Short mmCIF file of C-alpha atoms in Angstrom, two decimals:
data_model
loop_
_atom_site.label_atom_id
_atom_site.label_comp_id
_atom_site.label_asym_id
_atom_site.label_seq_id
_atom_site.Cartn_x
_atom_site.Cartn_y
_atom_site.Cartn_z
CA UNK A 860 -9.17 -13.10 -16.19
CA UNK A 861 -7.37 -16.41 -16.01
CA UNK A 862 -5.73 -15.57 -12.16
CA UNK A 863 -7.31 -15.35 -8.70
CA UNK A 864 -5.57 -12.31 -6.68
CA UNK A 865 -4.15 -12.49 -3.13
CA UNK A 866 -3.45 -9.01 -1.48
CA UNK A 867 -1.04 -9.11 1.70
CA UNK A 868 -2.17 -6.13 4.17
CA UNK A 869 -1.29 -8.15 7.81
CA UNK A 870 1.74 -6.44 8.20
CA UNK A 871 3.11 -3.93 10.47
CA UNK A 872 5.98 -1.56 10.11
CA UNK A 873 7.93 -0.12 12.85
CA UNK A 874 8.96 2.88 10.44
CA UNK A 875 5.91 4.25 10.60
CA UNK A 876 6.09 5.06 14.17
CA UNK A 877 2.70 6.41 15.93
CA UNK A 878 0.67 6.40 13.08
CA UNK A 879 0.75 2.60 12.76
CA UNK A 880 -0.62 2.51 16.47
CA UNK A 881 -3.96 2.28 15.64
CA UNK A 882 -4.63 1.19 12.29
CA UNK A 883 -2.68 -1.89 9.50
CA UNK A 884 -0.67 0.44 6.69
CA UNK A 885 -2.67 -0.95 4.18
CA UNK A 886 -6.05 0.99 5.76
CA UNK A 887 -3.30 4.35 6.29
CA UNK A 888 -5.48 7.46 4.33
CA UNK A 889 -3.64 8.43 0.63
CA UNK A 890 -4.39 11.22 -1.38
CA UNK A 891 -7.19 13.21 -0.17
CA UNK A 892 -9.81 10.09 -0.33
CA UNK A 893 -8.19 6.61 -0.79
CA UNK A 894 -6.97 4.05 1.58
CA UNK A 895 -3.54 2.57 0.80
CA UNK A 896 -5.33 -1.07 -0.16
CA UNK A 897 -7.83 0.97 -3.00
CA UNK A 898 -4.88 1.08 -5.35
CA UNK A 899 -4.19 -2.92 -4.93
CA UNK A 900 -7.69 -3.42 -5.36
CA UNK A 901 -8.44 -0.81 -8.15
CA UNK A 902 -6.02 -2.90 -10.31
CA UNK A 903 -7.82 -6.08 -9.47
CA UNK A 904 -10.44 -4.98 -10.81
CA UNK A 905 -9.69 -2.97 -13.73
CA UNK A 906 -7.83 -6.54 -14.47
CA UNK A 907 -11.46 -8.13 -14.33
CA UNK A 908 -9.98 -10.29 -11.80
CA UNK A 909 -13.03 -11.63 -10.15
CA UNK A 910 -11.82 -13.60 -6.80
CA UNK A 911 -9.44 -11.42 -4.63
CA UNK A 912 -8.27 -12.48 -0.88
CA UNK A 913 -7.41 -9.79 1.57
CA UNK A 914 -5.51 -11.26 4.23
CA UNK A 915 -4.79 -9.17 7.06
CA UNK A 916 -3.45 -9.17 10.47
CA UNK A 917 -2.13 -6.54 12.71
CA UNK A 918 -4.63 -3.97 13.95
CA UNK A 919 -7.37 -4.78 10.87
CA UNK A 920 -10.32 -3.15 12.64
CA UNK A 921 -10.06 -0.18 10.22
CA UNK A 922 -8.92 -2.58 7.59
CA UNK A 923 -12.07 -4.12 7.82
CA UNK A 924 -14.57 -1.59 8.59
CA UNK A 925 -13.23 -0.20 4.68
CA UNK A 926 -13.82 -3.76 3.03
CA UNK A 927 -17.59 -3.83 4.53
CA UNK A 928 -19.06 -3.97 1.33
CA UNK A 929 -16.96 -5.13 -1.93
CA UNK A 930 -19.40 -2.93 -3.87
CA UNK A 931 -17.17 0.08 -4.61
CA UNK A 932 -14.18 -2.22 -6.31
CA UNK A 933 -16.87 -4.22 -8.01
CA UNK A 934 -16.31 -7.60 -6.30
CA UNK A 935 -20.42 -7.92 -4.74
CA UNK A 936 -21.03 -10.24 -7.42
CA UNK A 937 -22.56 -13.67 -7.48
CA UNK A 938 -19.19 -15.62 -8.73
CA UNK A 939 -15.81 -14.75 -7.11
CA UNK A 940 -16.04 -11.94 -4.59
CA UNK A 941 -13.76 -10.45 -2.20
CA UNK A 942 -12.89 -12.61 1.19
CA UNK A 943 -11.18 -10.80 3.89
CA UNK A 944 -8.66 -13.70 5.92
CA UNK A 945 -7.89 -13.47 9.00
CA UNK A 946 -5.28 -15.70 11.27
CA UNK A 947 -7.38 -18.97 12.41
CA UNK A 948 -6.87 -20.79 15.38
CA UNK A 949 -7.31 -24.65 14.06
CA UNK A 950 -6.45 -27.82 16.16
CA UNK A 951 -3.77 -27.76 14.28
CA UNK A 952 -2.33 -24.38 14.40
CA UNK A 953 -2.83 -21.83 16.93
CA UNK A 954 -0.16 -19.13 15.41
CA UNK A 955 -0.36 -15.53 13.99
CA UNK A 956 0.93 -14.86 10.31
CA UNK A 957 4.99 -15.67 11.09
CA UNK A 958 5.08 -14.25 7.17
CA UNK A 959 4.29 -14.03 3.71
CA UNK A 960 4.84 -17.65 3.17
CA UNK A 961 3.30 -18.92 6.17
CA UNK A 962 0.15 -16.51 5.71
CA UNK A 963 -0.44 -18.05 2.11
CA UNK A 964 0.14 -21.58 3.57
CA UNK A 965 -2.60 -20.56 6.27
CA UNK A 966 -5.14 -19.99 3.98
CA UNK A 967 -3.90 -22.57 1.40
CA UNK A 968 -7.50 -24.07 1.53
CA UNK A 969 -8.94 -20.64 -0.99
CA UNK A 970 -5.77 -21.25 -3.18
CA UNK A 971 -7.01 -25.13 -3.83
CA UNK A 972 -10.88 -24.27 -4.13
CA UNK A 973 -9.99 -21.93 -6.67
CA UNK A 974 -9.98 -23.19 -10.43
CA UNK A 975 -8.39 -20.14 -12.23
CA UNK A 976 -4.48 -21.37 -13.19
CA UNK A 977 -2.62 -18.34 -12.02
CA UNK A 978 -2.30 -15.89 -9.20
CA UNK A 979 -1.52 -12.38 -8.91
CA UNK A 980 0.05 -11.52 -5.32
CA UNK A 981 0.19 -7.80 -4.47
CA UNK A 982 1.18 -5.86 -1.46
CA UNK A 983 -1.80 -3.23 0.31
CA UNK A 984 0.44 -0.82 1.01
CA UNK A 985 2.09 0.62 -2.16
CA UNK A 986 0.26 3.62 -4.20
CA UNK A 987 0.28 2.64 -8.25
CA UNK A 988 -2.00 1.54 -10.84
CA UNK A 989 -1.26 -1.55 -12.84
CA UNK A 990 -2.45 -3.56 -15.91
CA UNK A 991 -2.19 -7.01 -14.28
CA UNK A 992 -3.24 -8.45 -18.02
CA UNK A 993 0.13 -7.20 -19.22
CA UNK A 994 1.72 -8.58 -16.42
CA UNK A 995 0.07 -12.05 -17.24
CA UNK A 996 0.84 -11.74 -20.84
CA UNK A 997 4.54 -11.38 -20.39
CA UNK A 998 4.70 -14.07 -17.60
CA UNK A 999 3.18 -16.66 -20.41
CA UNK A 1000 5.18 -15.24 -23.10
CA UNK A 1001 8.70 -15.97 -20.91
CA UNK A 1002 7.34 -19.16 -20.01
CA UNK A 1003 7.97 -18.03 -16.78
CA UNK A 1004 7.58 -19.57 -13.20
CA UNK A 1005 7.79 -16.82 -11.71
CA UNK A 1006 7.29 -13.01 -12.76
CA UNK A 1007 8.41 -10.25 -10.62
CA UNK A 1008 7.60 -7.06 -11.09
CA UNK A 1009 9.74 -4.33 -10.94
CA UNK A 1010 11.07 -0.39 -10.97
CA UNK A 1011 14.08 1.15 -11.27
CA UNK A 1012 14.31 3.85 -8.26
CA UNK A 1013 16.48 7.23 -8.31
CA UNK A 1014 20.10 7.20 -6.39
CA UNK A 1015 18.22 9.16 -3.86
CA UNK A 1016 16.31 6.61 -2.48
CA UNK A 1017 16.45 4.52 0.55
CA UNK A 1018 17.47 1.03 -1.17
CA UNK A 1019 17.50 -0.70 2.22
CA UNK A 1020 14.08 -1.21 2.55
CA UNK A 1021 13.55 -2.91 -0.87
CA UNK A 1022 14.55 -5.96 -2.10
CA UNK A 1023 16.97 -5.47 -4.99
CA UNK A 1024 17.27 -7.52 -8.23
CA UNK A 1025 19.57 -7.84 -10.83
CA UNK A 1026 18.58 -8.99 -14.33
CA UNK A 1027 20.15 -10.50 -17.30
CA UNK A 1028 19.73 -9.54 -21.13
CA UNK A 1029 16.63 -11.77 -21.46
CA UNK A 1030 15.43 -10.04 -17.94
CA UNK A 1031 15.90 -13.24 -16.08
CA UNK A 1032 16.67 -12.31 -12.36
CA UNK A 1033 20.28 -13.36 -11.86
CA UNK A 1034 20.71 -11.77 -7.94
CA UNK A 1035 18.11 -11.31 -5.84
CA UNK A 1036 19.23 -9.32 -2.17
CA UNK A 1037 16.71 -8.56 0.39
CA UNK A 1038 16.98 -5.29 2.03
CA UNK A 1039 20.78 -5.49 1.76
CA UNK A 1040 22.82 -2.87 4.10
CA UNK A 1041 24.73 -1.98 0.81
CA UNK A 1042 22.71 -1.49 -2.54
CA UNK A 1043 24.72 -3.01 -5.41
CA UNK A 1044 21.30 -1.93 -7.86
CA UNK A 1045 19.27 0.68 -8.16
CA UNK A 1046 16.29 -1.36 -9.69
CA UNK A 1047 13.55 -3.15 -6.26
CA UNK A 1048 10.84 -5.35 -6.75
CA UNK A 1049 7.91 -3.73 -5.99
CA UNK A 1050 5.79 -6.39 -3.89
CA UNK A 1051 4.12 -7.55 -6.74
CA UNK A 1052 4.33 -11.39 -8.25
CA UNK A 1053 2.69 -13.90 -11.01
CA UNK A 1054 3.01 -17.09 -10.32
CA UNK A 1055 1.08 -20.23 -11.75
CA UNK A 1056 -1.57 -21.84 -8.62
CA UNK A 1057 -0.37 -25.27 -8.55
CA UNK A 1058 3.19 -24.37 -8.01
CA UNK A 1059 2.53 -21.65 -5.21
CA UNK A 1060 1.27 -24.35 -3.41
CA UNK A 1061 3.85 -26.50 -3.92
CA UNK A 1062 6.64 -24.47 -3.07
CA UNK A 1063 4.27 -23.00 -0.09
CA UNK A 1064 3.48 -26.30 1.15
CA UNK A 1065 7.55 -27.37 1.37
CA UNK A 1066 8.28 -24.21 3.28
CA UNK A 1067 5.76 -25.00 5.66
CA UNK A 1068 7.52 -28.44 6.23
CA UNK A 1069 10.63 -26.95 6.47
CA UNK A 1070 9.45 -24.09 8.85
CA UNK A 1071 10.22 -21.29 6.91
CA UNK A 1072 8.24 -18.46 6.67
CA UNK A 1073 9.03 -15.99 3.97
CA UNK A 1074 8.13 -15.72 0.65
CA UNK A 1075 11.12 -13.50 -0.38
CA UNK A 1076 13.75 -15.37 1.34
CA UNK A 1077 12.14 -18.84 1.66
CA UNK A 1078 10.79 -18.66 -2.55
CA UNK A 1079 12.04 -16.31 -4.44
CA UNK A 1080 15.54 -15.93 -3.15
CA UNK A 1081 16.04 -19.65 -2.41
CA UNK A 1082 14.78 -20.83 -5.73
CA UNK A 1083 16.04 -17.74 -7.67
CA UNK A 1084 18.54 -20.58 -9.66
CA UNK A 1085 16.27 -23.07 -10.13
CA UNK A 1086 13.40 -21.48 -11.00
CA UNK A 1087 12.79 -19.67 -13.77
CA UNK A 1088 11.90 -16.10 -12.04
CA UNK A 1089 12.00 -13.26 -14.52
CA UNK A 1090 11.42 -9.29 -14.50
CA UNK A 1091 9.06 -6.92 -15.59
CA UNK A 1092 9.74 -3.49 -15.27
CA UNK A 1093 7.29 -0.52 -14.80
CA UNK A 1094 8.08 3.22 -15.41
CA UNK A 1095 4.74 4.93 -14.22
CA UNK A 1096 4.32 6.18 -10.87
CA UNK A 1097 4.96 3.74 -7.96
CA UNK A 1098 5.55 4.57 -3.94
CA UNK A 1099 5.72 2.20 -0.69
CA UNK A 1100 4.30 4.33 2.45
CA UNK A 1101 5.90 2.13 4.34
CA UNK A 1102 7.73 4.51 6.17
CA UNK A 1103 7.09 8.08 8.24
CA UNK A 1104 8.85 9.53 5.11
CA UNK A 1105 7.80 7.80 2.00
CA UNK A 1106 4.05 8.30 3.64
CA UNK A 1107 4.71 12.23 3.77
CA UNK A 1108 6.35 12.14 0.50
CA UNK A 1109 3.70 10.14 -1.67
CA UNK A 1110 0.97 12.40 -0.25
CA UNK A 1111 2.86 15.48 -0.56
CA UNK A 1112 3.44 13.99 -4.83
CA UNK A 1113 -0.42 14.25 -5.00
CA UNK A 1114 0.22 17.32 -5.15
CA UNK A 1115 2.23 17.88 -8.34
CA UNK A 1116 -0.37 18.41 -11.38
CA UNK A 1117 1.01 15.21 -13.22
CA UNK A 1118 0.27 12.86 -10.54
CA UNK A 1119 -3.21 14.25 -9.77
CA UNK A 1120 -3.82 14.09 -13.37
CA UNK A 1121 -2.40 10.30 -13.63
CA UNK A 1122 -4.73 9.06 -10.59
CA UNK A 1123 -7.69 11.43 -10.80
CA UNK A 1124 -8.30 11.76 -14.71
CA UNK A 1125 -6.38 9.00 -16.64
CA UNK A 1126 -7.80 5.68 -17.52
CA UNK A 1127 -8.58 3.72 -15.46
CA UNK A 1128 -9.87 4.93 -12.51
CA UNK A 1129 -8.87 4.43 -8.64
CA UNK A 1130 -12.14 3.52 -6.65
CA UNK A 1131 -12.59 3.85 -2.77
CA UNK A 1132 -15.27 3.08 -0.38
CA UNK A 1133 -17.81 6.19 -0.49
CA UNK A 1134 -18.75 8.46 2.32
CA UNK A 1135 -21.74 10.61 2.45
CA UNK A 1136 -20.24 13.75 2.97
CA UNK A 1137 -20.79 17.23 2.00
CA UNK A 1138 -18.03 19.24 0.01
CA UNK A 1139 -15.51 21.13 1.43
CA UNK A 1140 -16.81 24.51 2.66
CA UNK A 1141 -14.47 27.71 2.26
CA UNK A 1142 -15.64 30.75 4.77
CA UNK A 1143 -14.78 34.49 3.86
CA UNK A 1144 -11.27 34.81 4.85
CA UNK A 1145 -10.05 31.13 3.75
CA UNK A 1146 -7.22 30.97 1.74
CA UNK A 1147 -5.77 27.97 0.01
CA UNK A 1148 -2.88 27.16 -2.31
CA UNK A 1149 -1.81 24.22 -4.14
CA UNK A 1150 -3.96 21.68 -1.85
CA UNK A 1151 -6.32 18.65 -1.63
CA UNK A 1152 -9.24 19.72 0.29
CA UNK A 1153 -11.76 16.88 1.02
CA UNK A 1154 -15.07 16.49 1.42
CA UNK A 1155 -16.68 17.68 4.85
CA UNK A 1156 -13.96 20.05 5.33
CA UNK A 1157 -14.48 23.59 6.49
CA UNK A 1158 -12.10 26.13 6.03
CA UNK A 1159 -11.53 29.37 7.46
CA UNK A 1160 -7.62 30.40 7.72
CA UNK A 1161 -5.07 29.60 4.90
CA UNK A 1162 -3.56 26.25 3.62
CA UNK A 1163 -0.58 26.12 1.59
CA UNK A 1164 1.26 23.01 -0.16
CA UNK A 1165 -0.66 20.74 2.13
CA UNK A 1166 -3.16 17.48 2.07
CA UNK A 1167 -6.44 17.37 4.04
CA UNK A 1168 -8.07 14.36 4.67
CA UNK A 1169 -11.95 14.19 5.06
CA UNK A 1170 -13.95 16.50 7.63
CA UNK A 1171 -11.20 18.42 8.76
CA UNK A 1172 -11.89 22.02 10.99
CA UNK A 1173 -9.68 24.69 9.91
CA UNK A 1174 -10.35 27.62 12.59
CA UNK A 1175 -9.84 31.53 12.45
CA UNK A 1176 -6.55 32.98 11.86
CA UNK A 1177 -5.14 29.18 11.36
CA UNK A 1178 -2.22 28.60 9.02
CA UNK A 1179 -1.33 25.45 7.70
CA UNK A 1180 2.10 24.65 5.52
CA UNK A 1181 3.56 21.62 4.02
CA UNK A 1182 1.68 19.01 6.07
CA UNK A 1183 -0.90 16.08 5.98
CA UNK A 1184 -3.89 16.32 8.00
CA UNK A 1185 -5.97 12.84 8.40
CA UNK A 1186 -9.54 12.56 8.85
CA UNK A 1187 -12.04 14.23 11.56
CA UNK A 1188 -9.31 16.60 13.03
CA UNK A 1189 -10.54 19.92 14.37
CA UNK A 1190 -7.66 22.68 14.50
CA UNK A 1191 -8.56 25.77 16.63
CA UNK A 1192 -8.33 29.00 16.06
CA UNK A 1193 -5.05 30.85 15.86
CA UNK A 1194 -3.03 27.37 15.13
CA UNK A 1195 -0.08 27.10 13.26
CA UNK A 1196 0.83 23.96 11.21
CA UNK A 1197 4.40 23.17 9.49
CA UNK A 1198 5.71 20.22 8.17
CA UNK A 1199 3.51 17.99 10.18
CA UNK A 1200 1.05 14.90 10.12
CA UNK A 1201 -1.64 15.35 12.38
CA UNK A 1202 -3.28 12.34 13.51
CA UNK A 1203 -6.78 11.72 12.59
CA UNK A 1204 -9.51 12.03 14.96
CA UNK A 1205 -7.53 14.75 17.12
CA UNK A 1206 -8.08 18.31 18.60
CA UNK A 1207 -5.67 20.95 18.54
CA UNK A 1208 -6.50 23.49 20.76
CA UNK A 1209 -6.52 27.09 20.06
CA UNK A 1210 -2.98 29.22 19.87
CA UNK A 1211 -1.06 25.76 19.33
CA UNK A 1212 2.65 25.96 17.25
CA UNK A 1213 3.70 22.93 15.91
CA UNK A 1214 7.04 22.91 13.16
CA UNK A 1215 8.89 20.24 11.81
CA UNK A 1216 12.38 21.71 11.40
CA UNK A 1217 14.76 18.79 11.98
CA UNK A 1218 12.21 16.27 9.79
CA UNK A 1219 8.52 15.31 10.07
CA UNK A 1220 6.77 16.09 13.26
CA UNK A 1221 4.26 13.71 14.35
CA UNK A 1222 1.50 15.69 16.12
CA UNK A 1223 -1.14 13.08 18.30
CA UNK A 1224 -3.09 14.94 21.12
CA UNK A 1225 -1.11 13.69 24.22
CA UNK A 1226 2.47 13.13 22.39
CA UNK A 1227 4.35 15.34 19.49
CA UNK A 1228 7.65 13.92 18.61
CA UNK A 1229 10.14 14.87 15.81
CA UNK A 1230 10.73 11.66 13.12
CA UNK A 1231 14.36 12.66 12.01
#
């Protein structure tokens, strides 16, 4: 493919309360057995795009402890590759990522090595799957400078946490309002942008003279009537887990046959980094209903409309409802779980009640707390 990719996965979201504590969104566990990034990268490479930079920031340990090997997205290859980008202290610059902008113009060096004419820049922490080709195509055939792409959302929707366009006939973006208190649109831009190499760092290069920071605000936004920045929409499946509630949600849709069948069985495929685990194991007296059950899990009590992660302990008599339980969590006997996320890596001791009745309950092994 005729583009290098750039995934953005430093940044950190105070709307996912405790469960951003320890790990960057983009590594936050999806669906049974992905990481929020696979989807990002999946698309890469089902685009055959053969050079992709991860750059990352806030707590990236787990981050990169997934990217280890670029084997399972089919990147370990002799030309092109995946490269993982941290912040770099320099004598010249001794700051963290200050934003989109400035983390592209920190790592500006990749984007001028590279020969390939056009760039595909994609957010880590939004579950979809996406020909970037078609993408491309249209963004050639507008003989556009930039291409946006976008999704109309339901009225039901939080619209202040997207950015919201507004598009002519031609599907030229006319408005372009980030996170605005009042939504005047009902169609966001999803994170993801084409844009042609030498004039990303260009415009990149000017906002770092002019200290400014943001891609959004500083690129598109700024440039929206001098540029020629055009739309193009999706209608398949698309989610940001950037929140407590769109996290619970998205996992909770993996649920529903359709979406299974669109990620798990429909061309082309979502990969993730392997583990070598065992499958799930269900003991006389386990009962489960409409879940995802992982590998390494064992299961004894009953599971109902819910999501487990990878070796999860389900003890005697337990009953679990309506929630999300990350990886290597051990739930003793006699618990009861409702409309919860259970950290990963945690113990619930025997007899323990936990139910989210005003919202999602957040259950960590020191601290529960209700996200309303």
């Amino acid at each position: 493919m005729r583009a290098v990719g750039i995934i953005l996965a430093g940044g950190n979201s105070h709307r996912m309360k405790e469960l951003s504590h320890k790990r960057a969104i983009s590594a936050m566990p999806v669906g049974g057995s992905y990481r929020a990034i696979d989807f990002s990268l999946s698309s890469m490479s089902n685009a055959s795009v053969q050079k992709v930079a991860v750059l990352t920031q806030y707590n990236s340990r787990s981050l990169h402890e997934h990217l280890n090997s670029s084997k399972w997205w089919n990147f370990g290859r002799k030309q092109g590759g995946l490269f993982v980008f941290t912040p770099t202290i320099t004598t010249d610059n001794s700051a963290w990522y200050r934003g989109t902008a400035d983390a592209l113009y920190q790592n500006l060096d990749f984007l001028k090595r590279c020969h390939e004419p056009y760039v595909i820049i994609a957010s880590g922490d939004c579950v979809y799957k996406l020909d970037y080709n078609k993408v491309l195509e249209y963004h050639i055939q507008k003989k556009a400078d930039i291409t946006v792409v976008c999704k109309e959302m339901p009225p039901t929707e939080d619209m202040t946490r997207f950015g919201l366009v507004k598009m002519n006939e031609d599907s030229r973006i006319e408005e372009f309002d980030e996170k605005p208190m009042v939504s005047t649109s009902n169609t966001i831009s999803t994170g993801i942008y084409v844009i042609r190499r030498r004039q990303l760092i260009e415009l990149v290069e000017r906002c770092a003279q002019e200290e400014r920071y943001d891609f959004v605000r500083d690129i598109l936004i700024r440039y929206k009537n001098l540029k020629r920045i055009y739309g193009y929409k999706i209608q398949d499946y698309w989610s940001n887990i950037a929140t407590v509630e769109s996290y619970y949600q998205t996992n909770m849709d993996f649920l529903k046959p359709e979406v299974r069948d669109y990620f798990f069985r429909q061309h082309p495929d979502v990969y993730s980094k392997v583990d070598d685990l065992p499958p799930a194991k269900y003991n006389p007296g386990a009962e489960v209903k409409n879940s995802l059950v992982s590998s390494g899990c064992i299961i004894n009590g009953r599971v109902e409309n819910s999501v487990l992660f990878k070796t999860v302990f389900v003890g005697e008599n337990c009953v679990i409802k309506n929630s999300i339980i990350l990886n290597d969590v051990h739930l003793g006997d006699n618990t009861y779980i409702e409309n919860c996320i259970v950290e990963s890596r945690d113990t619930i001791r025997a007899n323990s009640h936990y139910v989210g009745e005003d919202g999602i309950k957040i259950v960590l092994e020191k601290n529960e707390r209700y996200v309303l």
